Short mmCIF file of C-alpha atoms in Angstrom, two decimals:
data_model
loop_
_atom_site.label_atom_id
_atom_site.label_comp_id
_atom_site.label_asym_id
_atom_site.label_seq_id
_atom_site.Cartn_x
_atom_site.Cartn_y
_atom_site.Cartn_z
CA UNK A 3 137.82 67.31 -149.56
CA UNK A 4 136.03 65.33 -146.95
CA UNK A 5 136.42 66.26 -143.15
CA UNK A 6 138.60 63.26 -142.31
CA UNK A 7 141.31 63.85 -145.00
CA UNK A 8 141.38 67.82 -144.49
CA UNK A 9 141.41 67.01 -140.78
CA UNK A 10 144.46 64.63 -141.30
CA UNK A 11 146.35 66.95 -143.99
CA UNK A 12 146.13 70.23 -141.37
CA UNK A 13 146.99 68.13 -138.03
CA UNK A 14 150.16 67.20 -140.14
CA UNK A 15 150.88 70.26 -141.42
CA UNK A 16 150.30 72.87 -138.32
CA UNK A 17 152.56 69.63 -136.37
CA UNK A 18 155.02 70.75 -138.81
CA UNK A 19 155.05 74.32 -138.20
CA UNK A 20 155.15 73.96 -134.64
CA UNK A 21 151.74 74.69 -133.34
CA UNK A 22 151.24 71.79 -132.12
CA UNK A 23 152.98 69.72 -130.10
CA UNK A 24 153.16 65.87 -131.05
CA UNK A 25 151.67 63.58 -129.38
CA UNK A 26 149.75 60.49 -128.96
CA UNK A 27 150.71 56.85 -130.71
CA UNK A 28 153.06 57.33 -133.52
CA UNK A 29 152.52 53.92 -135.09
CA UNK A 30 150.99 54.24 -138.50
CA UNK A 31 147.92 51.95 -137.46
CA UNK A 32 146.13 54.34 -135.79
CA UNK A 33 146.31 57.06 -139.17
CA UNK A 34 148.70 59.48 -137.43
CA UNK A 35 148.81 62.51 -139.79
CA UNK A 36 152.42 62.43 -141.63
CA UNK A 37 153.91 66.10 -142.67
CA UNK A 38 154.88 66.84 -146.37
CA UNK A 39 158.49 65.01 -145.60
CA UNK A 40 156.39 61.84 -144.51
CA UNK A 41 157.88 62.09 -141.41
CA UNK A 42 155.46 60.66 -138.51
CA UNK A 43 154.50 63.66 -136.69
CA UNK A 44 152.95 61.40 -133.66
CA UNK A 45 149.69 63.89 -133.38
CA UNK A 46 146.76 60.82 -133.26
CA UNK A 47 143.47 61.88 -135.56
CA UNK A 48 142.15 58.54 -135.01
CA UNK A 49 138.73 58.17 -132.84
CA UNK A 50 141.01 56.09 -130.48
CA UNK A 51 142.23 59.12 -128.28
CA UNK A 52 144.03 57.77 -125.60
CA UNK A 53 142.55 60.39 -123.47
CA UNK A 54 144.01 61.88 -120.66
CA UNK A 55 141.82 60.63 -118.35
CA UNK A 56 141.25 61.42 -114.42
CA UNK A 57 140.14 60.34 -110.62
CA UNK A 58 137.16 61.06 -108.80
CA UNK A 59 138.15 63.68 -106.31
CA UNK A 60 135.95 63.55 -103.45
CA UNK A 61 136.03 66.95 -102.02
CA UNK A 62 135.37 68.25 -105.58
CA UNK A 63 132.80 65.97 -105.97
CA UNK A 64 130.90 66.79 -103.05
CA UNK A 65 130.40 70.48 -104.31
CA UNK A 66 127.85 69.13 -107.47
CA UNK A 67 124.27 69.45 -106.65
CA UNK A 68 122.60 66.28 -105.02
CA UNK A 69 120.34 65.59 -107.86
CA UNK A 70 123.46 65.29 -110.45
CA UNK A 71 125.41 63.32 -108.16
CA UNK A 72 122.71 60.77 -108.16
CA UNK A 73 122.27 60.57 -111.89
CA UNK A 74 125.98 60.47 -112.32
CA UNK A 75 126.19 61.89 -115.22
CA UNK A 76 127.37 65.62 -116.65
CA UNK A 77 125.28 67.01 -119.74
CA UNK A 78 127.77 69.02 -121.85
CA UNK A 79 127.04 71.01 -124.64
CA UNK A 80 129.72 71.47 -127.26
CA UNK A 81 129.50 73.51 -131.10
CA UNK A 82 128.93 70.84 -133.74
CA UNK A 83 130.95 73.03 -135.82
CA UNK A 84 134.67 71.61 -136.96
CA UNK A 85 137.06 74.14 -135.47
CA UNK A 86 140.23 72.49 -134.10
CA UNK A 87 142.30 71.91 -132.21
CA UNK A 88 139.13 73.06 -130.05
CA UNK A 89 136.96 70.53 -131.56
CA UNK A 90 136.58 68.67 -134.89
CA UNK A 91 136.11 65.48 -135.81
CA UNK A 92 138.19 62.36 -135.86
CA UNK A 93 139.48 59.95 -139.03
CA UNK A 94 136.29 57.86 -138.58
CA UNK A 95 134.19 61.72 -139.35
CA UNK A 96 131.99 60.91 -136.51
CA UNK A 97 133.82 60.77 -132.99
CA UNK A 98 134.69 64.23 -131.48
CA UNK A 99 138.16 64.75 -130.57
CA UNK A 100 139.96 68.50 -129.35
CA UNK A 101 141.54 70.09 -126.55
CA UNK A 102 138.14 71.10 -125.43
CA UNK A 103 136.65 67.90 -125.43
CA UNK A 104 139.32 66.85 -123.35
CA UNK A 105 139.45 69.42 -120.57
CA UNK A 106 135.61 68.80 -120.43
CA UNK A 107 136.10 65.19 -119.78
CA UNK A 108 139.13 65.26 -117.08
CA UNK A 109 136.65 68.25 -115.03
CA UNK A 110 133.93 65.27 -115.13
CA UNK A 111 136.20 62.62 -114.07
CA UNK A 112 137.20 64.70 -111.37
CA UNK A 113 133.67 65.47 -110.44
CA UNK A 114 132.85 61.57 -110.56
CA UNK A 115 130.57 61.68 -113.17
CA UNK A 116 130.14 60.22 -116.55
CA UNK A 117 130.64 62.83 -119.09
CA UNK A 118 127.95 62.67 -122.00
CA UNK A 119 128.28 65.44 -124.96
CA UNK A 120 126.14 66.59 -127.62
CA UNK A 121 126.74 69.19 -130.28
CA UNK A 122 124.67 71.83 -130.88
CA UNK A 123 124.79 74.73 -132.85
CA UNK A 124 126.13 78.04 -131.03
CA UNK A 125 123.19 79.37 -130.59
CA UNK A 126 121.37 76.40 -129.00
CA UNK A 127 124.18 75.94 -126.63
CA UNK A 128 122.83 78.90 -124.42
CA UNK A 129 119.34 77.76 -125.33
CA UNK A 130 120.08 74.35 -123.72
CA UNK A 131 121.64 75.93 -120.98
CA UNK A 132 118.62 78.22 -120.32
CA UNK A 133 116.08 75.15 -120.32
CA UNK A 134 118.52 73.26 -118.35
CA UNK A 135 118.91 70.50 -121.08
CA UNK A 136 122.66 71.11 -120.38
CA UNK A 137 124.98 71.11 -116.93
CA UNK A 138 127.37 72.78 -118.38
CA UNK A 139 129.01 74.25 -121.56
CA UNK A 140 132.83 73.98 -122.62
CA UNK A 141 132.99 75.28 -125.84
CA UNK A 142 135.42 78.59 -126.23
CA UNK A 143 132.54 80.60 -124.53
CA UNK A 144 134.13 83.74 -123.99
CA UNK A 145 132.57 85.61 -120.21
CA UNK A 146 130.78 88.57 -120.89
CA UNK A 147 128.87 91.03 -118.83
CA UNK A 148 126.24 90.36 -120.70
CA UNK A 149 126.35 87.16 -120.13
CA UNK A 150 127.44 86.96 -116.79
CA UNK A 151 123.83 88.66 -115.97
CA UNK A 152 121.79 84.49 -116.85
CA UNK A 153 124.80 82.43 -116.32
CA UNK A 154 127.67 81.53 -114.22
CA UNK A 155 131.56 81.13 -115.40
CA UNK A 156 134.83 79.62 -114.00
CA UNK A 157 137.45 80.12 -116.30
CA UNK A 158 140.10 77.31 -117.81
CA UNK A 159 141.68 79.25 -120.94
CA UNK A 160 143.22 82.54 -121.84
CA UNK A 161 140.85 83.96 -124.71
CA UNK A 162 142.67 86.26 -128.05
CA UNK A 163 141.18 86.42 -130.90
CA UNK A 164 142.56 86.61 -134.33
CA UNK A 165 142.62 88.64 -137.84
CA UNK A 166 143.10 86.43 -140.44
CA UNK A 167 144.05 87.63 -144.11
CA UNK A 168 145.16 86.29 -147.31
CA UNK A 169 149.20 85.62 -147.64
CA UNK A 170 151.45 88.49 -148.72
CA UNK A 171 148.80 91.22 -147.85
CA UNK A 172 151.24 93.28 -145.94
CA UNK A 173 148.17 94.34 -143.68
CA UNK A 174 148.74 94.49 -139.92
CA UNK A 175 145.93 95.00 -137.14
CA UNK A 176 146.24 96.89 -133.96
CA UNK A 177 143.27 98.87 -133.95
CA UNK A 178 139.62 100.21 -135.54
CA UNK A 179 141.31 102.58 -137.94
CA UNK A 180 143.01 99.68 -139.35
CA UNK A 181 139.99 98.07 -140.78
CA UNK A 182 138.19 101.28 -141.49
CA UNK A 183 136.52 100.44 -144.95
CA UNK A 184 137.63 96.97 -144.64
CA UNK A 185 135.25 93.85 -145.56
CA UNK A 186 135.73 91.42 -142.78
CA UNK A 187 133.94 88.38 -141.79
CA UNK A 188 132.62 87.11 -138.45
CA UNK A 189 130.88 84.25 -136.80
CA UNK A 190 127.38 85.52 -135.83
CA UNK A 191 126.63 85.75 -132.06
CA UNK A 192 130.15 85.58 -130.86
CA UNK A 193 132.55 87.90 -128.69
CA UNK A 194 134.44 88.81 -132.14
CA UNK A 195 131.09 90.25 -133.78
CA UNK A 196 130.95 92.70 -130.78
CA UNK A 197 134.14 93.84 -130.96
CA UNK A 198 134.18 94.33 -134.30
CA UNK A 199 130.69 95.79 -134.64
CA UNK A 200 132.31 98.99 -131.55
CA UNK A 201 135.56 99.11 -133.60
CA UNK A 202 133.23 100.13 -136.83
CA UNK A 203 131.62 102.23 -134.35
CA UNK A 204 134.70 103.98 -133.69
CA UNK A 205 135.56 104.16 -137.17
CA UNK A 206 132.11 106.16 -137.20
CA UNK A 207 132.49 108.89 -134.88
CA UNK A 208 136.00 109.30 -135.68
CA UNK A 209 135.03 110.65 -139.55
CA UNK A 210 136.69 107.15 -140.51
CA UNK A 211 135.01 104.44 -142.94
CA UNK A 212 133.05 101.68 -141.06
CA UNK A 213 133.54 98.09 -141.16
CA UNK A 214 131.55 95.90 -144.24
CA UNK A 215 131.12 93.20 -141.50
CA UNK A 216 130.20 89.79 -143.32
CA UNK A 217 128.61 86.93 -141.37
CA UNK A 218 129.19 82.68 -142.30
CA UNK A 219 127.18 80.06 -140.88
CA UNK A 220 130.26 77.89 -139.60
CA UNK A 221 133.65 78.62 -139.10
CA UNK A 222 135.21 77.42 -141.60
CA UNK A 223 133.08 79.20 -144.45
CA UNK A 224 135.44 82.06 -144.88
CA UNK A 225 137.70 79.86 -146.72
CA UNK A 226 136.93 80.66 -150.31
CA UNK A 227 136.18 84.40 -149.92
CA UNK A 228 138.94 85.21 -147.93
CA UNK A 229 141.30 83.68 -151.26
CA UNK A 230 138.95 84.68 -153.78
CA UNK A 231 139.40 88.20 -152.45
CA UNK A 232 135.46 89.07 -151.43
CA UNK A 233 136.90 89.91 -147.95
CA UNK A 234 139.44 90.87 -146.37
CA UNK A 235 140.48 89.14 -143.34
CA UNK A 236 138.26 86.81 -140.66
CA UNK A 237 138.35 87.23 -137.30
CA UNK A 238 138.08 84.17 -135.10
CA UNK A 239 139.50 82.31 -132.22
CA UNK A 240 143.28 82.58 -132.38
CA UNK A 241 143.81 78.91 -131.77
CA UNK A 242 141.22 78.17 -135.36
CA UNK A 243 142.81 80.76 -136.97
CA UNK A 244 146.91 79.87 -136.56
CA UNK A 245 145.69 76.41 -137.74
CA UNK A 246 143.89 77.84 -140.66
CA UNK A 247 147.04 79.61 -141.74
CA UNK A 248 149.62 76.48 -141.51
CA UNK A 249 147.17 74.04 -142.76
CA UNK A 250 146.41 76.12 -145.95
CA UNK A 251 149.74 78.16 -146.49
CA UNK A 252 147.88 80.70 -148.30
CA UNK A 253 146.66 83.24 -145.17
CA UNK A 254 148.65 84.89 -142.52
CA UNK A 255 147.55 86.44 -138.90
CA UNK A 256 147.29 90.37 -139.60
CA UNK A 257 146.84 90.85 -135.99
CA UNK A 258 145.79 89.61 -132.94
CA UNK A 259 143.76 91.11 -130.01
CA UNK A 260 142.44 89.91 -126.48
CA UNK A 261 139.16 88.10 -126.78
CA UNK A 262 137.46 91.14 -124.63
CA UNK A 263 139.05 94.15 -126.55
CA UNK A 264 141.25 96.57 -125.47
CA UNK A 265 142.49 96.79 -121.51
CA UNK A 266 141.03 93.49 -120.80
CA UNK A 267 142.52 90.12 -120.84
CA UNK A 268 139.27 87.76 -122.24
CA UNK A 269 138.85 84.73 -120.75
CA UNK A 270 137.39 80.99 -121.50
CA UNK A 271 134.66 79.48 -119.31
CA UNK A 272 132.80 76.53 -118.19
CA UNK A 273 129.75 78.18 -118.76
CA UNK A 274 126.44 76.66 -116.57
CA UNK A 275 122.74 77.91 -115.99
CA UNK A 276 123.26 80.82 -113.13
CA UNK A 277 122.04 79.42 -109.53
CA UNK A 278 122.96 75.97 -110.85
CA UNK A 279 124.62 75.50 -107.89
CA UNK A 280 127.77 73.76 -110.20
CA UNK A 281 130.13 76.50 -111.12
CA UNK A 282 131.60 76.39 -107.66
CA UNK A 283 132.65 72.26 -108.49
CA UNK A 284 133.50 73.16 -111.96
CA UNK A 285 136.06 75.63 -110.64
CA UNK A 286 137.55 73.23 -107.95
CA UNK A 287 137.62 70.48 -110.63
CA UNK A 288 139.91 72.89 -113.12
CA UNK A 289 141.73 74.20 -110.52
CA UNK A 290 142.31 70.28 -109.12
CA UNK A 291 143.84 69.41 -113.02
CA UNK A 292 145.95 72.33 -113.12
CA UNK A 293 147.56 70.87 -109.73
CA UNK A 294 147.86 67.51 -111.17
CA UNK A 295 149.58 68.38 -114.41
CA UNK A 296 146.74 66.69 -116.70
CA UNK A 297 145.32 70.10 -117.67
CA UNK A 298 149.01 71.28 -118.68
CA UNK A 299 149.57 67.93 -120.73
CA UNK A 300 146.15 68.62 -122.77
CA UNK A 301 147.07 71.97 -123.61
CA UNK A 302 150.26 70.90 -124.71
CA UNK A 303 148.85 68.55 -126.60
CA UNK A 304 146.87 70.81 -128.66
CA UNK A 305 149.20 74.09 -128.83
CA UNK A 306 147.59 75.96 -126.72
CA UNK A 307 149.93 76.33 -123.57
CA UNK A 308 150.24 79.77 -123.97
CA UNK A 309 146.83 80.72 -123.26
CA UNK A 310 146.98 78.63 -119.77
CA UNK A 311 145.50 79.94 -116.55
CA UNK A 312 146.82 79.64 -113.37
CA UNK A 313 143.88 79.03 -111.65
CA UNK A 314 139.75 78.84 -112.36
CA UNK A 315 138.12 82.14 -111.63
CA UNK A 316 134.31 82.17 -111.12
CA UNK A 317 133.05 85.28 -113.01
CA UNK A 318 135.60 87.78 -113.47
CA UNK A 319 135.70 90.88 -115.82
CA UNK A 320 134.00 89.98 -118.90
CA UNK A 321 133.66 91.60 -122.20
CA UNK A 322 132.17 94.64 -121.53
CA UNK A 323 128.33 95.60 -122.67
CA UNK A 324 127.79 97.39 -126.05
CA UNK A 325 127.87 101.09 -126.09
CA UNK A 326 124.22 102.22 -126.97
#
């Protein structure tokens, strides 16, 4: 199934369930995805967005470095991977669309600049930051300690994490000894992998089986051996994951967990190069659209309201480091 038509078939379907909120144009010109009683669920998959767009705020503006002011543009790096509703591509399989994209452009608008993306793979979203190819990255980065010690956060999203197993398995996740001797998949590189890697750990020490942690190039790769039965459950981003389950009907969540592990609330991040000198403007810019209601209206849009912040934070408590 090509991106465009799965992209269409899960919008409709998750609409359905009520992860998502509708939105957008509801005429049938613009290919709004339809759920399975052909009723017009008004979520737009077509590359014309109708954005939520914002105004140059000048105080907020004034806080970006001189140099990036002048050029008037912001460089952001975004995954190339289809994930959504945090990004994934739109009925036309080539224009980006996603709750992250969005948030990314209203903090430029607010910063006066012209917002210009490209998509990377994960890894080479830190390497772009590091050679400062990139201003800034908005692309579920999750703050870390480890992280924290090359670059600079301020937070715009809430950040859980999911377990995601086949239909029917009756399994439920609340902590390592419930995926002692368990074959579970991960994205490489990511806050999940940690946490997963300590809970086998755990397992470990505790006389318990440890985790047979599996590892897929792109998110969505866990598809066929998670049904086929060659693992057991995925763990990903919550918001990927609940979509996962209504678009397919065949998984369920087995459990979910904050994004930093247990006694910590994880948190998403503008992420830029530390002594940048912009995570100071790309706090006052979030904390500007939560104000105004746009930031809100985007979350909305995508499901996500419940993992809303009140207010940007520039690097709080992160994951913390691995256990040696």
């Amino acid at each position: 199934m090509s991106v465009r038509r799965s992209t269409v078939l899960a919008l409709a379907t998750l609409t359905a369930a009520g992860v998502l909120t509708a939105c957008g144009n509801p005429d049938v010109s613009t290919d709004v995805a339809a759920s399975k009683d052909k009723k017009h669920t008004g979520v737009n998959t077509s590359p014309d967005q109708d954005r939520l767009r914002g105004e140059k705020v000048d105080a907020v503006a004034a806080l970006v470095p001189e140099a990036i002011r002048e050029r008037g543009t912001l460089r952001i790096g975004a995954s190339a991977d289809a994930v959504p509703p945090l990004g994934f591509y739109a009925t036309d399989d080539r224009t980006r669309i996603g709750s992250e994209i969005d948030i990314a452009t209203l903090v430029a608008d607010t910063l006066g600049l012209k917002p210009e993306f490209e998509e990377v793979s994960w890894e080479n979203l830190f390497v772009g930051l590091d050679s400062s190819k990139f201003d800034g990255v908005l692309s579920n980065v999750t703050v870390t300690e480890e992280r924290k010690e090359k670059y600079d956060f301020a937070t715009y999203r809430l950040d859980n994490i999911a377990f995601e197993a086949k239909k029917g398995s009756g399994w439920k996740v609340k902590g390592p000894a419930d995926v002692a001797g368990k074959t579970i998949s991960v994205s490489s590189g990511t806050n999940q992998e940690k946490i997963l890697v300590e809970w086998s750990e755990e397992n470990v020490k505790a006389g318990r089986e440890p985790v047979d942690i599996k590892y897929f190039q792109k998110e969505n790769d866990y598809y066929l051996p998670l049904q086929s039965g060659r693992i057991d459950a995925h763990l990903g981003p919550s918001p990927s994951a609940a979509y996962h389950v209504a678009t397919s009907g065949q998984s369920e969540i087995a459990g979910q967990i904050s994004g930093a592990g247990g006694g910590l609330q994880g948190k998403i991040a503008a992420t830029t190069k530390k002594g940048s000198g912009l995570v100071e403007a790309y706090a006052a810019a979030i904390d500007h659209i939560v104000k105004d209601g746009s930031y809100g209206k985007v979350l909305k849009r995508w499901g996500l309201s419940g993992e809303a912040v009140e207010k940007s934070e520039i690097n709080p408590p992160g994951l913390p480091r691995t256990k040696s």
